[in-house]
PDB file of C-alpha atoms in Angstrom:
ATOM      1  CA  MET Z   1       0.000   0.000   0.000  1.00 49.00           C
ATOM      2  CA  GLY Z   2       2.975   2.301   0.307  1.00 66.00           C
ATOM      3  CA  LYS Z   3       3.996   4.837   2.901  1.00 90.00           C
ATOM      4  CA  ILE Z   4       1.115   6.912   4.236  1.00 93.00           C
ATOM      5  CA  THR Z   5       1.713  10.420   5.511  1.00 93.00           C
ATOM      6  CA  LEU Z   6      -0.407  13.170   6.982  1.00 93.00           C
ATOM      7  CA  LYS Z   7       0.228  16.484   5.248  1.00 94.00           C
ATOM      8  CA  PRO Z   8      -1.033  19.854   6.550  1.00 93.00           C
ATOM      9  CA  THR Z   9      -2.872  22.130   4.128  1.00 94.00           C
ATOM     10  CA  GLU Z  10      -3.245  25.890   4.006  1.00 92.00           C
ATOM     11  CA  ASN Z  11      -6.841  25.463   5.284  1.00 87.00           C
ATOM     12  CA  GLN Z  12      -5.689  24.315   8.732  1.00 88.00           C
ATOM     13  CA  ASN Z  13      -6.560  20.687   8.052  1.00 94.00           C
ATOM     14  CA  PHE Z  14      -4.767  17.604   6.752  1.00 95.00           C
ATOM     15  CA  ILE Z  15      -4.735  15.281   3.786  1.00 95.00           C
ATOM     16  CA  LEU Z  16      -3.589  11.678   3.640  1.00 95.00           C
ATOM     17  CA  LEU Z  17      -0.915  11.004   1.048  1.00 95.00           C
ATOM     18  CA  GLY Z  18      -0.114   7.472  -0.043  1.00 92.00           C
ATOM     19  CA  GLY Z  19      -2.081   4.364   0.635  1.00 88.00           C
ATOM     20  CA  ASP Z  20      -4.395   4.816  -2.377  1.00 93.00           C
ATOM     21  CA  PHE Z  21      -7.507   4.590  -0.227  1.00 96.00           C
ATOM     22  CA  ALA Z  22      -9.762   5.164  -3.240  1.00 95.00           C
ATOM     23  CA  LYS Z  23      -8.424   1.926  -4.738  1.00 96.00           C
ATOM     24  CA  THR Z  24      -8.845   0.142  -1.393  1.00 96.00           C
ATOM     25  CA  LEU Z  25     -12.433   1.376  -1.115  1.00 96.00           C
ATOM     26  CA  GLU Z  26     -13.139   0.193  -4.662  1.00 97.00           C
ATOM     27  CA  LEU Z  27     -11.643  -3.218  -3.825  1.00 97.00           C
ATOM     28  CA  ALA Z  28     -13.898  -3.540  -0.770  1.00 97.00           C
ATOM     29  CA  HIS Z  29     -16.944  -2.610  -2.876  1.00 97.00           C
ATOM     30  CA  THR Z  30     -15.964  -5.216  -5.492  1.00 97.00           C
ATOM     31  CA  GLN Z  31     -15.527  -7.855  -2.796  1.00 97.00           C
ATOM     32  CA  GLU Z  32     -18.998  -7.038  -1.467  1.00 95.00           C
ATOM     33  CA  SER Z  33     -20.595  -7.183  -4.918  1.00 96.00           C
ATOM     34  CA  GLU Z  34     -19.034 -10.628  -5.379  1.00 97.00           C
ATOM     35  CA  GLY Z  35     -20.560 -11.741  -2.073  1.00 96.00           C
ATOM     36  CA  ASN Z  36     -17.229 -11.887  -0.260  1.00 96.00           C
ATOM     37  CA  PHE Z  37     -18.298  -9.828   2.732  1.00 96.00           C
ATOM     38  CA  GLU Z  38     -15.630 -11.132   5.089  1.00 96.00           C
ATOM     39  CA  ALA Z  39     -12.870 -10.078   2.682  1.00 97.00           C
ATOM     40  CA  ALA Z  40     -14.487  -6.635   2.293  1.00 97.00           C
ATOM     41  CA  CYS Z  41     -14.618  -6.209   6.071  1.00 97.00           C
ATOM     42  CA  ASN Z  42     -10.997  -7.290   6.389  1.00 97.00           C
ATOM     43  CA  THR Z  43      -9.930  -4.922   3.596  1.00 98.00           C
ATOM     44  CA  ARG Z  44     -11.611  -1.981   5.325  1.00 98.00           C
ATOM     45  CA  TYR Z  45     -10.307  -2.900   8.778  1.00 97.00           C
ATOM     46  CA  LYS Z  46      -6.714  -3.303   7.548  1.00 97.00           C
ATOM     47  CA  ALA Z  47      -6.931   0.123   5.877  1.00 96.00           C
ATOM     48  CA  PHE Z  48      -8.492   1.572   9.042  1.00 97.00           C
ATOM     49  CA  GLN Z  49      -5.494   0.360  11.049  1.00 96.00           C
ATOM     50  CA  GLN Z  50      -3.132   2.029   8.580  1.00 95.00           C
ATOM     51  CA  ILE Z  51      -5.075   5.284   8.844  1.00 96.00           C
ATOM     52  CA  VAL Z  52      -4.976   5.210  12.643  1.00 95.00           C
ATOM     53  CA  ASP Z  53      -1.231   4.628  12.560  1.00 94.00           C
ATOM     54  CA  VAL Z  54      -0.622   8.007  10.885  1.00 94.00           C
ATOM     55  CA  LEU Z  55      -3.061  10.063  12.981  1.00 93.00           C
ATOM     56  CA  PRO Z  56      -1.565  11.877  15.968  1.00 90.00           C
ATOM     57  CA  GLU Z  57      -2.404  10.259  19.307  1.00 86.00           C
ATOM     58  CA  ASP Z  58      -2.580  13.406  21.418  1.00 84.00           C
ATOM     59  CA  ASP Z  59      -3.996  15.887  18.928  1.00 86.00           C
ATOM     60  CA  ILE Z  60      -6.966  16.170  16.619  1.00 86.00           C
ATOM     61  CA  ALA Z  61      -6.208  16.100  12.917  1.00 91.00           C
ATOM     62  CA  GLU Z  62      -9.119  17.612  10.977  1.00 95.00           C
ATOM     63  CA  LEU Z  63      -9.109  15.843   7.616  1.00 96.00           C
ATOM     64  CA  ASP Z  64      -9.847  17.582   4.318  1.00 95.00           C
ATOM     65  CA  PHE Z  65     -12.960  15.907   2.925  1.00 95.00           C
ATOM     66  CA  SER Z  66     -12.469  17.554  -0.478  1.00 94.00           C
ATOM     67  CA  HIS Z  67      -9.238  15.612  -1.068  1.00 95.00           C
ATOM     68  CA  PRO Z  68     -10.146  12.357  -2.915  1.00 96.00           C
ATOM     69  CA  ASN Z  69      -7.735  10.020  -1.101  1.00 96.00           C
ATOM     70  CA  THR Z  70      -8.614  11.510   2.275  1.00 96.00           C
ATOM     71  CA  ARG Z  71     -12.344  11.302   1.542  1.00 96.00           C
ATOM     72  CA  ALA Z  72     -11.913   7.616   0.624  1.00 97.00           C
ATOM     73  CA  ALA Z  73     -10.075   7.073   3.930  1.00 97.00           C
ATOM     74  CA  ILE Z  74     -12.978   8.676   5.809  1.00 97.00           C
ATOM     75  CA  GLU Z  75     -15.407   6.397   3.963  1.00 97.00           C
ATOM     76  CA  ILE Z  76     -13.265   3.379   4.854  1.00 97.00           C
ATOM     77  CA  VAL Z  77     -13.322   4.254   8.554  1.00 97.00           C
ATOM     78  CA  TYR Z  78     -17.097   4.642   8.415  1.00 98.00           C
ATOM     79  CA  GLY Z  79     -17.508   1.361   6.531  1.00 97.00           C
ATOM     80  CA  SER Z  80     -15.322  -0.463   9.030  1.00 98.00           C
ATOM     81  CA  ALA Z  81     -17.360   0.994  11.891  1.00 98.00           C
ATOM     82  CA  VAL Z  82     -20.565  -0.292  10.292  1.00 97.00           C
ATOM     83  CA  ASP Z  83     -18.913  -3.697   9.754  1.00 97.00           C
ATOM     84  CA  ASN Z  84     -17.998  -3.897  13.431  1.00 97.00           C
ATOM     85  CA  PHE Z  85     -21.463  -2.776  14.535  1.00 97.00           C
ATOM     86  CA  LEU Z  86     -23.085  -5.491  12.427  1.00 95.00           C
ATOM     87  CA  ALA Z  87     -20.588  -8.062  13.715  1.00 96.00           C
ATOM     88  CA  GLY Z  88     -21.554  -7.175  17.293  1.00 96.00           C
ATOM     89  CA  ASP Z  89     -18.414  -5.292  18.300  1.00 97.00           C
ATOM     90  CA  VAL Z  90     -20.347  -2.150  19.170  1.00 97.00           C
ATOM     91  CA  GLU Z  91     -17.602  -0.731  21.397  1.00 98.00           C
ATOM     92  CA  LEU Z  92     -15.073  -0.814  18.559  1.00 98.00           C
ATOM     93  CA  SER Z  93     -17.663   0.643  16.190  1.00 98.00           C
ATOM     94  CA  ALA Z  94     -18.342   3.508  18.604  1.00 98.00           C
ATOM     95  CA  ALA Z  95     -14.612   4.168  19.007  1.00 97.00           C
ATOM     96  CA  GLN Z  96     -14.149   4.255  15.235  1.00 98.00           C
ATOM     97  CA  LEU Z  97     -17.071   6.646  14.793  1.00 98.00           C
ATOM     98  CA  GLU Z  98     -15.839   8.912  17.593  1.00 97.00           C
ATOM     99  CA  LEU Z  99     -12.430   9.021  15.899  1.00 96.00           C
ATOM    100  CA  LEU Z 100     -14.113   9.760  12.580  1.00 96.00           C
ATOM    101  CA  LEU Z 101     -16.056  12.680  14.062  1.00 96.00           C
ATOM    102  CA  GLU Z 102     -12.865  14.073  15.581  1.00 95.00           C
ATOM    103  CA  CYS Z 103     -11.245  14.001  12.131  1.00 95.00           C
ATOM    104  CA  ASP Z 104     -14.356  15.212  10.279  1.00 95.00           C
ATOM    105  CA  SER Z 105     -16.079  17.617  12.636  1.00 92.00           C
ATOM    106  CA  GLU Z 106     -18.508  18.688   9.899  1.00 93.00           C
ATOM    107  CA  ASP Z 107     -19.691  15.050   9.689  1.00 93.00           C
ATOM    108  CA  HIS Z 108     -19.683  14.944   5.895  1.00 94.00           C
ATOM    109  CA  ILE Z 109     -20.383  11.230   5.908  1.00 93.00           C
ATOM    110  CA  GLU Z 110     -23.132  11.495   8.556  1.00 92.00           C
ATOM    111  CA  ALA Z 111     -21.568   9.213  11.132  1.00 95.00           C
ATOM    112  CA  THR Z 112     -23.552  10.733  14.015  1.00 95.00           C
ATOM    113  CA  PRO Z 113     -26.709   8.635  13.464  1.00 94.00           C
ATOM    114  CA  GLN Z 114     -24.676   5.424  13.497  1.00 96.00           C
ATOM    115  CA  LEU Z 115     -22.869   6.583  16.636  1.00 97.00           C
ATOM    116  CA  ALA Z 116     -26.256   7.255  18.257  1.00 96.00           C
ATOM    117  CA  LEU Z 117     -27.217   3.624  17.602  1.00 95.00           C
ATOM    118  CA  CYS Z 118     -23.950   2.501  19.172  1.00 97.00           C
ATOM    119  CA  TYR Z 119     -24.611   4.566  22.280  1.00 97.00           C
ATOM    120  CA  ILE Z 120     -28.096   3.065  22.588  1.00 96.00           C
ATOM    121  CA  ALA Z 121     -26.707  -0.468  22.243  1.00 96.00           C
ATOM    122  CA  LEU Z 122     -24.002   0.308  24.829  1.00 97.00           C
ATOM    123  CA  GLU Z 123     -26.473   2.122  27.098  1.00 95.00           C
ATOM    124  CA  GLU Z 124     -24.180   5.161  27.074  1.00 97.00           C
ATOM    125  CA  TRP Z 125     -27.018   7.575  27.831  1.00 95.00           C
ATOM    126  CA  GLU Z 126     -24.898  10.639  28.654  1.00 96.00           C
ATOM    127  CA  CYS Z 127     -22.942  10.264  25.412  1.00 96.00           C
ATOM    128  CA  LEU Z 128     -26.199   9.860  23.505  1.00 96.00           C
ATOM    129  CA  GLU Z 129     -27.641  13.025  25.040  1.00 95.00           C
ATOM    130  CA  GLU Z 130     -24.539  14.930  23.928  1.00 95.00           C
ATOM    131  CA  ILE Z 131     -24.973  14.016  20.261  1.00 94.00           C
ATOM    132  CA  ILE Z 132     -28.794  14.114  19.960  1.00 92.00           C
ATOM    133  CA  PRO Z 133     -28.712  17.834  19.011  1.00 91.00           C
ATOM    134  CA  ASP Z 134     -26.357  16.961  16.140  1.00 91.00           C
ATOM    135  CA  LEU Z 135     -29.026  14.762  14.543  1.00 89.00           C
ATOM    136  CA  GLY Z 136     -31.024  17.801  13.449  1.00 81.00           C
ATOM    137  CA  ASP Z 137     -34.636  18.651  14.161  1.00 74.00           C
ATOM    138  CA  LYS Z 138     -35.840  18.100  10.594  1.00 74.00           C
ATOM    139  CA  SER Z 139     -34.427  14.596  10.302  1.00 76.00           C
ATOM    140  CA  ALA Z 140     -36.726  11.637  10.874  1.00 81.00           C
ATOM    141  CA  PHE Z 141     -33.770   9.915  12.494  1.00 84.00           C
ATOM    142  CA  LYS Z 142     -33.786  12.127  15.590  1.00 86.00           C
ATOM    143  CA  PRO Z 143     -37.273  11.123  16.831  1.00 84.00           C
ATOM    144  CA  LEU Z 144     -36.498   7.520  15.923  1.00 86.00           C
ATOM    145  CA  VAL Z 145     -33.317   7.555  18.027  1.00 88.00           C
ATOM    146  CA  GLU Z 146     -35.175   9.227  20.888  1.00 87.00           C
ATOM    147  CA  ALA Z 147     -37.922   6.590  20.729  1.00 85.00           C
ATOM    148  CA  LEU Z 148     -35.385   3.741  20.585  1.00 86.00           C
ATOM    149  CA  ALA Z 149     -33.498   5.184  23.549  1.00 88.00           C
ATOM    150  CA  GLU Z 150     -36.700   5.585  25.537  1.00 87.00           C
ATOM    151  CA  TYR Z 151     -37.683   2.003  24.754  1.00 85.00           C
ATOM    152  CA  ALA Z 152     -34.202   0.682  25.631  1.00 87.00           C
ATOM    153  CA  ARG Z 153     -34.359   2.439  28.995  1.00 89.00           C
ATOM    154  CA  SER Z 154     -37.948   1.713  30.039  1.00 88.00           C
ATOM    155  CA  ARG Z 155     -39.337  -0.872  27.580  1.00 89.00           C
ATOM    156  CA  GLU Z 156     -42.042   1.669  26.741  1.00 85.00           C
ATOM    157  CA  VAL Z 157     -42.418   4.496  24.257  1.00 80.00           C
ATOM    158  CA  SER Z 158     -44.464   7.515  25.280  1.00 81.00           C
ATOM    159  CA  GLN Z 159     -47.291   8.838  23.174  1.00 83.00           C
ATOM    160  CA  GLU Z 160     -45.259  12.011  22.680  1.00 81.00           C
ATOM    161  CA  ARG Z 161     -42.452  10.003  21.012  1.00 75.00           C
ATOM    162  CA  VAL Z 162     -44.933   8.092  18.847  1.00 77.00           C
ATOM    163  CA  SER Z 163     -46.500  11.384  17.749  1.00 77.00           C
ATOM    164  CA  ALA Z 164     -43.047  12.766  16.877  1.00 72.00           C
ATOM    165  CA  LEU Z 165     -42.404   9.722  14.709  1.00 68.00           C
ATOM    166  CA  ARG Z 166     -45.740  10.125  12.926  1.00 74.00           C
ATOM    167  CA  ARG Z 167     -44.879  13.716  11.980  1.00 74.00           C
ATOM    168  CA  HIS Z 168     -41.980  12.393   9.886  1.00 63.00           C
ATOM    169  CA  ARG Z 169     -43.869   9.923   7.688  1.00 60.00           C
TER     170      ARG Z 169
END
């Protein structure tokens, strides 16, 4: 895959050079279309590990989503997080999504809804409450997440939550 480096830009963010993450993402998509889901997951996870290796441990590196290789890397991290969520490793999925949101604070890939599902599954209620505002009031996902969280906590959903869901049909 070649040496991967993190290069600062004039816009106060970073791009990933090397690694050809667009090619890796295409490979994972091809593996999926051929029905080889395990290989696709492994391809994404291996690339995720390479991405993590170049990110600073003690500092936030805001990645430039407009750079094609960097955007592909962001998509790989998201894909790997979804893979881990579906495989039942919700803690790893949440960690990957938290890392992704640190590197892409504008949430271009919309990782926040998936992270909300992780927090519900992990019963991380305080973390969930922190990101609920980021889901947006116009999105149908916000009332759905709120209803799921209410059900996970109490095994009931209030009429107010049901009404909120109906408004988004």
